[in-house]
mmCIF file of C-alpha atoms and ligand atoms in Angstrom:
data_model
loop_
_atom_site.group_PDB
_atom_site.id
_atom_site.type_symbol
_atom_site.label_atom_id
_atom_site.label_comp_id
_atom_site.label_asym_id
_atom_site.label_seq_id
_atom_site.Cartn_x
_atom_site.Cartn_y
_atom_site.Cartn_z
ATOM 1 C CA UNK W 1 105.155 88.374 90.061
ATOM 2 C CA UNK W 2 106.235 86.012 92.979
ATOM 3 C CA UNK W 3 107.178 82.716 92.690
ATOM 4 C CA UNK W 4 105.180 79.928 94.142
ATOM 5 C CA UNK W 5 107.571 77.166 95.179
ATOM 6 C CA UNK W 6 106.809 73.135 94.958
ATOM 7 C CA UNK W 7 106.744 71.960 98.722
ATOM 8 C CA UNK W 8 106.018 68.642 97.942
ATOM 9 C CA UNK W 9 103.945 66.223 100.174
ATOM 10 C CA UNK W 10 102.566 67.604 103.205
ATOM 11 C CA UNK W 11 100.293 66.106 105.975
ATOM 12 C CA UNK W 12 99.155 63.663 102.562
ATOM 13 C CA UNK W 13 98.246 66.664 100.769
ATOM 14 C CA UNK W 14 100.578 68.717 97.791
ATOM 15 C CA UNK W 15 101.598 71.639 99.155
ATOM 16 C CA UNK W 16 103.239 74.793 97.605
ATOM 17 C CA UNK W 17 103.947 78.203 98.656
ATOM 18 C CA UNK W 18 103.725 81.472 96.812
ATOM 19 C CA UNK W 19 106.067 83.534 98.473
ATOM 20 C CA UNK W 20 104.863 87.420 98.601
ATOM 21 C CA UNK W 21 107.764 87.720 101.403
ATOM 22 C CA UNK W 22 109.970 88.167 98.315
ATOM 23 C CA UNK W 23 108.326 90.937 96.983
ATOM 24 C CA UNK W 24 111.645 93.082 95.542
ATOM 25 C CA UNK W 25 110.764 96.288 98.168
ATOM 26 C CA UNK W 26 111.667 96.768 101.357
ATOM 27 C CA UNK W 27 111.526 93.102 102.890
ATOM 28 C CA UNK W 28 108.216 92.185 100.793
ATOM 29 C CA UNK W 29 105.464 90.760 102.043
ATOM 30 C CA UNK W 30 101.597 92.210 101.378
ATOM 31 C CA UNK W 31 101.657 95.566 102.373
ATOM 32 C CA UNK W 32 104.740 96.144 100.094
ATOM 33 C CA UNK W 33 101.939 95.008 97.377
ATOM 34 C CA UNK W 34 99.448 96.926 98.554
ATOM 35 C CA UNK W 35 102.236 100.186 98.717
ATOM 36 C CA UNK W 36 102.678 99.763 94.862
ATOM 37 C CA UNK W 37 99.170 100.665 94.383
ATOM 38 C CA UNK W 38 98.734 103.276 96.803
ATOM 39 C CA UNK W 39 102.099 105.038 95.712
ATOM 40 C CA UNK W 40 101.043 104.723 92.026
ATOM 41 C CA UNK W 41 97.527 106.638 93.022
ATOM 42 C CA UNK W 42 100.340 109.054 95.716
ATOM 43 C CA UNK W 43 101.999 109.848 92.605
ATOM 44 C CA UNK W 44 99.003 110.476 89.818
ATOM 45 C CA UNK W 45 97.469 112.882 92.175
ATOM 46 C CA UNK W 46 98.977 115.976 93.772
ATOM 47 C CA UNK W 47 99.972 114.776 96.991
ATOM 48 C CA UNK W 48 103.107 116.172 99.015
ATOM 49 C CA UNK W 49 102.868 113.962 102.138
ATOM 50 C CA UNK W 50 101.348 110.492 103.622
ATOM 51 C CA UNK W 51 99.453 110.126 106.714
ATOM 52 C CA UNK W 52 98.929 106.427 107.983
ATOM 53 C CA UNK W 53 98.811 104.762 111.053
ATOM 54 C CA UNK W 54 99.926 101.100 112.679
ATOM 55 C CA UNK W 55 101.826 99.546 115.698
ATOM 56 C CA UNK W 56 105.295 99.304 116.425
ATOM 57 C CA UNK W 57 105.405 95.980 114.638
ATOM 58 C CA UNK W 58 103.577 97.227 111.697
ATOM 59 C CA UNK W 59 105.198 95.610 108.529
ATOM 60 C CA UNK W 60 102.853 98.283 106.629
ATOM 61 C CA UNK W 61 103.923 101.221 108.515
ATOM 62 C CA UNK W 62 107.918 100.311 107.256
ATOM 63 C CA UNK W 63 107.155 99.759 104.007
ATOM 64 C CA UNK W 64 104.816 103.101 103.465
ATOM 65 C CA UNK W 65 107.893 104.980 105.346
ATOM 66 C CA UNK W 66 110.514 103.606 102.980
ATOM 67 C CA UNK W 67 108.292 104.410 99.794
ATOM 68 C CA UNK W 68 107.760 108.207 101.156
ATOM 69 C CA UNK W 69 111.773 108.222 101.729
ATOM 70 C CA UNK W 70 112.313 107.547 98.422
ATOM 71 C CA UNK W 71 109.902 110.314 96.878
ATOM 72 C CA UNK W 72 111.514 112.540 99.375
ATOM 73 C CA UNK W 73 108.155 112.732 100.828
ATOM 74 C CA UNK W 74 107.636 113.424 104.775
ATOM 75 C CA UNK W 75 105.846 110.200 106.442
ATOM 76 C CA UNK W 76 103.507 111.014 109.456
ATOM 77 C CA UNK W 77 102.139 107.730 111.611
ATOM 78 C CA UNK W 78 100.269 107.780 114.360
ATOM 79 C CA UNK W 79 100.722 104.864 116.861
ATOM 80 C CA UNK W 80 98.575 103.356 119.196
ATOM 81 C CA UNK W 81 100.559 103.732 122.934
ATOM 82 C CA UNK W 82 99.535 99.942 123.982
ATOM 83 C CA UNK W 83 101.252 98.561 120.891
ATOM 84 C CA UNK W 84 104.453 101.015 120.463
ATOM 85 C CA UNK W 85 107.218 98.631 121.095
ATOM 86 C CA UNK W 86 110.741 98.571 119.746
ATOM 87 C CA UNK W 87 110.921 95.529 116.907
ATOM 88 C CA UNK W 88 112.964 95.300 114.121
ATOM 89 C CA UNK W 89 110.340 97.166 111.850
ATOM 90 C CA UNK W 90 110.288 100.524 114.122
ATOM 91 C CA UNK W 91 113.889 100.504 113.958
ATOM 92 C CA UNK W 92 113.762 100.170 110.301
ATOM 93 C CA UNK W 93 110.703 102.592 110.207
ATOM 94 C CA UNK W 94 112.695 105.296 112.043
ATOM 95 C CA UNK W 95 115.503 104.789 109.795
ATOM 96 C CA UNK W 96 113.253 106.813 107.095
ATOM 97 C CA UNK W 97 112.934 110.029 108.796
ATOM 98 C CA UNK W 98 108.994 109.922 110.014
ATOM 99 C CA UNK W 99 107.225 111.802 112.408
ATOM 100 C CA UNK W 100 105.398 109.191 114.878
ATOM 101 C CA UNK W 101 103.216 110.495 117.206
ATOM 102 C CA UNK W 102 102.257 107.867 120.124
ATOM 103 C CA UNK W 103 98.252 108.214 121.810
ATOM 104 C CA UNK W 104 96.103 106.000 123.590
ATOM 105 C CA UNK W 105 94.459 103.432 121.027
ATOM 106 C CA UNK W 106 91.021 105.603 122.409
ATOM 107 C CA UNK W 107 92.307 108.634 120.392
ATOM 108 C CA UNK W 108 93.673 107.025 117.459
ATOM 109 C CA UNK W 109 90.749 108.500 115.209
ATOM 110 C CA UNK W 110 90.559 112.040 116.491
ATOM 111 C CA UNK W 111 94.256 112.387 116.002
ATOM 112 C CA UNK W 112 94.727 110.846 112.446
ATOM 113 C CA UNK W 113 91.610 113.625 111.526
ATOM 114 C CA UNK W 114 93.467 116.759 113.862
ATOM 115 C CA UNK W 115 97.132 115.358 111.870
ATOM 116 C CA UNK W 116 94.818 115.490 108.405
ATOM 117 C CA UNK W 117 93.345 118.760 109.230
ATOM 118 C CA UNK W 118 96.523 120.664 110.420
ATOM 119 C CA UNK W 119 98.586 119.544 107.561
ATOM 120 C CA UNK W 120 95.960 120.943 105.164
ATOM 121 C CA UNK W 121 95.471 124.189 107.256
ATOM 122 C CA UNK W 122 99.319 124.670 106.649
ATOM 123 C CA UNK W 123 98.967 124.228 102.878
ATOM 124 C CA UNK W 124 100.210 120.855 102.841
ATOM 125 C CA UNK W 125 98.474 117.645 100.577
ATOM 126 C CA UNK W 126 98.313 114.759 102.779
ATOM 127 C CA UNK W 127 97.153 111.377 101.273
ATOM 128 C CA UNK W 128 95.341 109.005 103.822
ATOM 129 C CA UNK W 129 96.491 105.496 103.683
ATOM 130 C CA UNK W 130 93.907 103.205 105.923
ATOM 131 C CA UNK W 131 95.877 100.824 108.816
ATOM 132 C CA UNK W 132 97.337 97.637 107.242
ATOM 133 C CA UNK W 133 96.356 99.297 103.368
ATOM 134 C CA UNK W 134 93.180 98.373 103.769
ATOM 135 C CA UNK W 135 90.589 99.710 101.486
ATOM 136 C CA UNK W 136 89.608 99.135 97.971
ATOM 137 C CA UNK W 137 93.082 100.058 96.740
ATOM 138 C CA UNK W 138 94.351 97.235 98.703
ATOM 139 C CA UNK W 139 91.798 94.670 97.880
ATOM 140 C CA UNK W 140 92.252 95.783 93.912
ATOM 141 C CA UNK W 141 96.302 94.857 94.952
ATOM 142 C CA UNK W 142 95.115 90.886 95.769
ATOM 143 C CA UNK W 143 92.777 90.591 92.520
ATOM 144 C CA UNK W 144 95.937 91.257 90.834
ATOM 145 C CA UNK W 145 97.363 88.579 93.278
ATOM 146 C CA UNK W 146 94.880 86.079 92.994
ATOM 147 C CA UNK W 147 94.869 86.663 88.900
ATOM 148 C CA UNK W 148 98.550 85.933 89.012
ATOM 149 C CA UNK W 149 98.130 82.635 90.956
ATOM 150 C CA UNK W 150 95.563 81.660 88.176
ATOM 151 C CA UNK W 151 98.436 82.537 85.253
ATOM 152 C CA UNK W 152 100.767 80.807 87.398
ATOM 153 C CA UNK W 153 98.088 77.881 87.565
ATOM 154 C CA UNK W 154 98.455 77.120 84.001
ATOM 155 C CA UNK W 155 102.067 76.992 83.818
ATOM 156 C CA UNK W 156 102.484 74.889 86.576
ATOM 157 C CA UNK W 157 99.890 72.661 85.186
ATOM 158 C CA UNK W 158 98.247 72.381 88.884
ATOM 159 C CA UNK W 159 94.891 73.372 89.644
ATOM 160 C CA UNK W 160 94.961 74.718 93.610
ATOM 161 C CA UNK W 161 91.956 73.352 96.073
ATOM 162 C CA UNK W 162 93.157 75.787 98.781
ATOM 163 C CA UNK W 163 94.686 78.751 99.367
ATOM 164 C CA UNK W 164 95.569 79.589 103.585
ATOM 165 C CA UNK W 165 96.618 82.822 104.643
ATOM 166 C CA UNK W 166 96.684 84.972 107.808
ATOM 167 C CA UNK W 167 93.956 86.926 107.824
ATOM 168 C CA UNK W 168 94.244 90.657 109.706
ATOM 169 C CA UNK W 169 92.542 93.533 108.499
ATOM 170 C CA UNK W 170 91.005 91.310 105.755
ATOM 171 C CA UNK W 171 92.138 92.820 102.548
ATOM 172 C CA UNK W 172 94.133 90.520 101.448
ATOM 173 C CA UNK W 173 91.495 87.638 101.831
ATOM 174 C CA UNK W 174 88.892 90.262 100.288
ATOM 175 C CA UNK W 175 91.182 90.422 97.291
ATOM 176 C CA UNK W 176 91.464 87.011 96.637
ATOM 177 C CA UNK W 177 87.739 86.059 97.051
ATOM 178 C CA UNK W 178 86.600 88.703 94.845
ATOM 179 C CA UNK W 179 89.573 87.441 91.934
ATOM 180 C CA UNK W 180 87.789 84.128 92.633
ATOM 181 C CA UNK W 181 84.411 85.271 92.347
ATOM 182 C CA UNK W 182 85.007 87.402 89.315
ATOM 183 C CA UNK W 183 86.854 84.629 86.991
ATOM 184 C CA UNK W 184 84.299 81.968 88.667
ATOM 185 C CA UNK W 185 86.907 79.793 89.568
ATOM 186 C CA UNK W 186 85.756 76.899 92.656
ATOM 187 C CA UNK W 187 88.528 76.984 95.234
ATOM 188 C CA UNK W 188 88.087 77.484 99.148
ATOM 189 C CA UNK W 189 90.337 80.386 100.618
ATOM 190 C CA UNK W 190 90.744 79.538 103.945
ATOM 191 C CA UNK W 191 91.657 83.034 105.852
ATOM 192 C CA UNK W 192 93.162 82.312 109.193
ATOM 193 C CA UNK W 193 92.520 85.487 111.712
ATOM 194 C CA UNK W 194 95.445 86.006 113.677
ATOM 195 C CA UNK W 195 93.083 88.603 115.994
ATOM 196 C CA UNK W 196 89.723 89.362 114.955
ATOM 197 C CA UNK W 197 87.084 87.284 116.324
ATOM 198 C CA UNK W 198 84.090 85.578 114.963
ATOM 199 C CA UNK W 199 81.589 86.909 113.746
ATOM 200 C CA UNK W 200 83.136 90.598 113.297
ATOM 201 C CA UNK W 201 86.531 89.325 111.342
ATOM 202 C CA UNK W 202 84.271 87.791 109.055
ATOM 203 C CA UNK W 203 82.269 90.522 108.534
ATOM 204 C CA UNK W 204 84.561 92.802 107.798
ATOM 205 C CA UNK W 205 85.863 90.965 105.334
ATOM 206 C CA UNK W 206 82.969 90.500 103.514
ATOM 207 C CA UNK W 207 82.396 93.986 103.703
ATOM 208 C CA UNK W 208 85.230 94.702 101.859
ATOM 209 C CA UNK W 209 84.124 92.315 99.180
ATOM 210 C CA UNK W 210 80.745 93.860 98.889
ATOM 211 C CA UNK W 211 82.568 97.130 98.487
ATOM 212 C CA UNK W 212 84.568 96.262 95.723
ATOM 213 C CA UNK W 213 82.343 94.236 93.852
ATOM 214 C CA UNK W 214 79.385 95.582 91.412
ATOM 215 C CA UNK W 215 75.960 96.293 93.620
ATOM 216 C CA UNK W 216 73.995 93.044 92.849
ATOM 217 C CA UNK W 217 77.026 90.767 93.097
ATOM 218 C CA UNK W 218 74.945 87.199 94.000
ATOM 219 C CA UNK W 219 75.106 87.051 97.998
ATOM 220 C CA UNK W 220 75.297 83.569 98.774
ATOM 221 C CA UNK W 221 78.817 83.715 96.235
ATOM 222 C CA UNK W 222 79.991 85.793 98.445
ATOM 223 C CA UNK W 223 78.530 84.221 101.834
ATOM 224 C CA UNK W 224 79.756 80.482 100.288
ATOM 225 C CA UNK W 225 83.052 81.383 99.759
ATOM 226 C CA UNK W 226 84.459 83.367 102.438
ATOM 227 C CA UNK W 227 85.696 80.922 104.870
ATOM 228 C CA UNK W 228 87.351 82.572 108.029
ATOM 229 C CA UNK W 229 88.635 80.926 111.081
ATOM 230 C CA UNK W 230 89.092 81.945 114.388
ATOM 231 C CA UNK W 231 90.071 79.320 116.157
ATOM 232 C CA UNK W 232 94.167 79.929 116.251
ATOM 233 C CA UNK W 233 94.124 83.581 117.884
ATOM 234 C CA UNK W 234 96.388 83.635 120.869
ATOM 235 C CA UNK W 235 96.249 87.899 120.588
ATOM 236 C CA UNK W 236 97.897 90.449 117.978
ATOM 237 C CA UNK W 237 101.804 89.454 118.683
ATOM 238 C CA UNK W 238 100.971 86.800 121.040
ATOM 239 C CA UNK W 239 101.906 82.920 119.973
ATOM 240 C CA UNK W 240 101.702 79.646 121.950
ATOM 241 C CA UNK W 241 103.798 76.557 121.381
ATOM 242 C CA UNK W 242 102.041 75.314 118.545
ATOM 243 C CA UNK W 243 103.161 78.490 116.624
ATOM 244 C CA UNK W 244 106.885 77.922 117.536
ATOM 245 C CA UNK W 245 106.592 74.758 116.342
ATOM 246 C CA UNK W 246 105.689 75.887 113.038
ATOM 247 C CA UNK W 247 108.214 78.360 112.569
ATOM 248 C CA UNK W 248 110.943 76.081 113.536
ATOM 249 C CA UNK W 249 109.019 73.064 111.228
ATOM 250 C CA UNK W 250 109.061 75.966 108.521
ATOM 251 C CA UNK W 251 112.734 77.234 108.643
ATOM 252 C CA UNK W 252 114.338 73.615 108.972
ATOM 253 C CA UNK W 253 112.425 71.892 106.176
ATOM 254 C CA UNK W 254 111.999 74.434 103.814
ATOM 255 C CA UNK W 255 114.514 77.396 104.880
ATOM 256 C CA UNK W 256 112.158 79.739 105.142
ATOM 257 C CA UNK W 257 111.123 82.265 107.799
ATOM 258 C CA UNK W 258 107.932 82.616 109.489
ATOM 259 C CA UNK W 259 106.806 84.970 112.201
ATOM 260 C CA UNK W 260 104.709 84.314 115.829
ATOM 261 C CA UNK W 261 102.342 87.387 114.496
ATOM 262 C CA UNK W 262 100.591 86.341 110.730
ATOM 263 C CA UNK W 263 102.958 83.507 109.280
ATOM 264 C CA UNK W 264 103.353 81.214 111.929
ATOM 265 C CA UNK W 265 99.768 81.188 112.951
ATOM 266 C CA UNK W 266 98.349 81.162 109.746
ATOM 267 C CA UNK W 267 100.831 77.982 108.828
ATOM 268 C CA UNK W 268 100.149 75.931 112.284
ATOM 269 C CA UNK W 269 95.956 76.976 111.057
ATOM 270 C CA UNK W 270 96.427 75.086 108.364
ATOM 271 C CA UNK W 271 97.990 71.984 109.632
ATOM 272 C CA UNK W 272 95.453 71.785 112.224
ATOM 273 C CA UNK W 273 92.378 72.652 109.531
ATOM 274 C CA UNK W 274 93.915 70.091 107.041
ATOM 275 C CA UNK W 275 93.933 67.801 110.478
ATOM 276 C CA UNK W 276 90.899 68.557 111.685
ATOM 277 C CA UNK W 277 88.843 68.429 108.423
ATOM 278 C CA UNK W 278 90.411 64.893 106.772
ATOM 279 C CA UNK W 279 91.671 67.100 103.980
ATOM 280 C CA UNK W 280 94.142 65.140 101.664
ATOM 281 C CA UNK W 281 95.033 64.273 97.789
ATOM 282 C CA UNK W 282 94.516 68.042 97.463
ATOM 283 C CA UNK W 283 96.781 70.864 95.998
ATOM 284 C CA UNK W 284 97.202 73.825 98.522
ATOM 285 C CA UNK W 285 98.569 76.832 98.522
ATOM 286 C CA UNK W 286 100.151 78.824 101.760
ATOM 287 C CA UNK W 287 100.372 82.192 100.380
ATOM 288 C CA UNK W 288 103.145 84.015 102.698
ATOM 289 C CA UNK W 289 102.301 86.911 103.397
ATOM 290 C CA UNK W 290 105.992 88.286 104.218
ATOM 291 C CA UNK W 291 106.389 90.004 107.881
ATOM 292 C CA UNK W 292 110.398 88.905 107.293
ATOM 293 C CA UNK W 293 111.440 90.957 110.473
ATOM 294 C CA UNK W 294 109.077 89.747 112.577
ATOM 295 C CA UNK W 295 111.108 86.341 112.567
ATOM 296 C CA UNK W 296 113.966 87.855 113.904
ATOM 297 C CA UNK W 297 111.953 89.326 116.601
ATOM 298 C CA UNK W 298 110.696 85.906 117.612
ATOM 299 C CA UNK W 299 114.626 85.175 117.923
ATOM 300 C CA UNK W 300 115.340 87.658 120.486
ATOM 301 C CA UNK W 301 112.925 88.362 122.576
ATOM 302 C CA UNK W 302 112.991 89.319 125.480
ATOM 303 C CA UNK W 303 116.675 90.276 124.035
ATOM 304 C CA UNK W 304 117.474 86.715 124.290
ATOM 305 C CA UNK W 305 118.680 85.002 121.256
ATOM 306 C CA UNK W 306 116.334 81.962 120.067
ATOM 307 C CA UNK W 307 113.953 82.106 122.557
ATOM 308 C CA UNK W 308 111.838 79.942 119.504
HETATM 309 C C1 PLP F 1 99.223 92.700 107.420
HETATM 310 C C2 PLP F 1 99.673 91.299 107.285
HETATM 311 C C3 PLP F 1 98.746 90.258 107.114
HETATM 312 C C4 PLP F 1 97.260 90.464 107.099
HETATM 313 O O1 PLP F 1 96.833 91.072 105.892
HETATM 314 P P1 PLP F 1 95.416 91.769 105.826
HETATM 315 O O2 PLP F 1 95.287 92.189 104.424
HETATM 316 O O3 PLP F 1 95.480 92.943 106.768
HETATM 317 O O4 PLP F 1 94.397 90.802 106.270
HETATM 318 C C5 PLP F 1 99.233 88.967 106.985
HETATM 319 N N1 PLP F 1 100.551 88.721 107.030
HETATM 320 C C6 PLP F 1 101.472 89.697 107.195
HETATM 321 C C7 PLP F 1 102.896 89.326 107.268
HETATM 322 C C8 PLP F 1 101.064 91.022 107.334
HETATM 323 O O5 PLP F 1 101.971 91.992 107.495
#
């Protein structure tokens, strides 16, 4: 369980933050969630190695890595060559021993199926984990989520109106909708894509619901309550002003970190959405979704300290 933290007022709203970023594994966040789940299956089953893939910057692919270390299991990721820069999380990713192999985005699927194929052709047990976790294993991971927020709910005596989040691969926001949908709860869960566009982001997250959810599962529910903006994607990794701001709003009011790729974006969304739509006298939620070293990336880069 995470804690969600009393922020107090905020643009004439209430606003608290449940703070997945201090998940206890391998600098949190919601792919270390996500891992728990995919590790527990990893473990159940007869499995002596993970394939998975992700970017240089991929907070999934370092905290998959670390959980293979662990298990003394060997960690193979294959990364996309347009998005294989040094960051803090490669260099904490190749702390754990993996084998990355580096191809044009274009060839991304052929390899992860030729890496599947010769593993098993050498005897080996690979388990696939999806980009990002996503997948019904890592939707299941924010029911649990959302379920906790509602326990949490009660003893706080607060009943939340929103819940913002960065949206990416849209598991997480999958995971939360369908917890919504299944305990009937109203609440709008606002996710903010930090790279998909419009209409495809959207879609693919309510794919995932559909997928998880029991064939029949009303459609307008699901159409009604997946609520998925576009409007605050500068690019994967890319942030503008506005973001900076936020981070730096972030870290000297409430001493905590943000990042120019999920957090930051997904934080500055919400001010402006709050703005934008004459929200107030609500109780919101920011649910951060971790991404810890990405903040210190924002601080140097360019190898230049606080370039924020
Ligand atoms: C991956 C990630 C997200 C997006 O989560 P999805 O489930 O892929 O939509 C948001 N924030 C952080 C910090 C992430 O690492």
């Amino acid at each position: 369980m995470t804690i969600i933290q009393d922020l107090g007022e905020y643009r004439s709203n209430h606003l608290w933050m449940k703070r997945e970023d201090l998940l206890p594994f391998s600098f949190g966040g919601n792919k270390a969630r996500k891992a728990e789940l995919f590790f527990r299956k990893i473990d159940e089953g007869d499995y002596d190695c993970v394939v998975t893939y992700g970017s240089g910057s991929s907070n999934h692919c370092r905290v998959v890595a670390n959980e293979c270390f662990r298990r003394g299991m060997k960690c193979f990721i294959i990364c996309p060559e347009e998005a294989s820069e040094t960051t803090f999380n490669s260099i904490i990713t190749g702390l754990f021993g993996v084998e990355v192999t580096t191809v044009p985005v274009s060839d991304v699927h052929d390899t992860i199926e030729a890496t599947l194929s010769g593993l098993r052709e050498a005897g080996r047990k690979p388990f696939f984990i999806e980009g990002g976790g996503h997948g019904n294993t890592g939707t299941e991971a924010y029911i649990r989520c959302y379920e906790e927020i509602a326990e949490q709910e009660k003893q706080l005596g607060v009943s939340f109106d929103y819940i913002f989040h960065a949206s990416g691969t849209g598991t997480t926001q999958a995971g939360l909708v369908c917890g919504q949908l299944l305990k009937g709860d109203e609440k709008t869960t606002v996710g903010i894509s930090i790279a998909r566009k419009l209409p495809r982001g959207r879609d693919v997250v309510i794919d995932s619901i559909r997928s998880y959810l029991p064939e029949g599962f009303p459609e307008d529910e699901i159409q009604r309550n997946t609520v998925f903006i576009d409007d605050y994607t500068s690019g994967y990794g890319k942030s503008d002003g506005r973001v900076k701001e936020a981070i730096l709003f972030a870290l000297r009011n409430y001493g905590i970190p943000l990042d120019e790729t999920y957090t930051g974006k997904a934080f500055m969304g919400m001010g402006e959405y709050i703005k934008k739509n004459g929200i107030s006298g609500k109780n919101i939620l920011f649910l951060h979704t971790g991404g810890t070293p990405l903040f210190f990336d924002a601080l140097v880069k360019g190898g230049e300290l606080s370039t924020l």
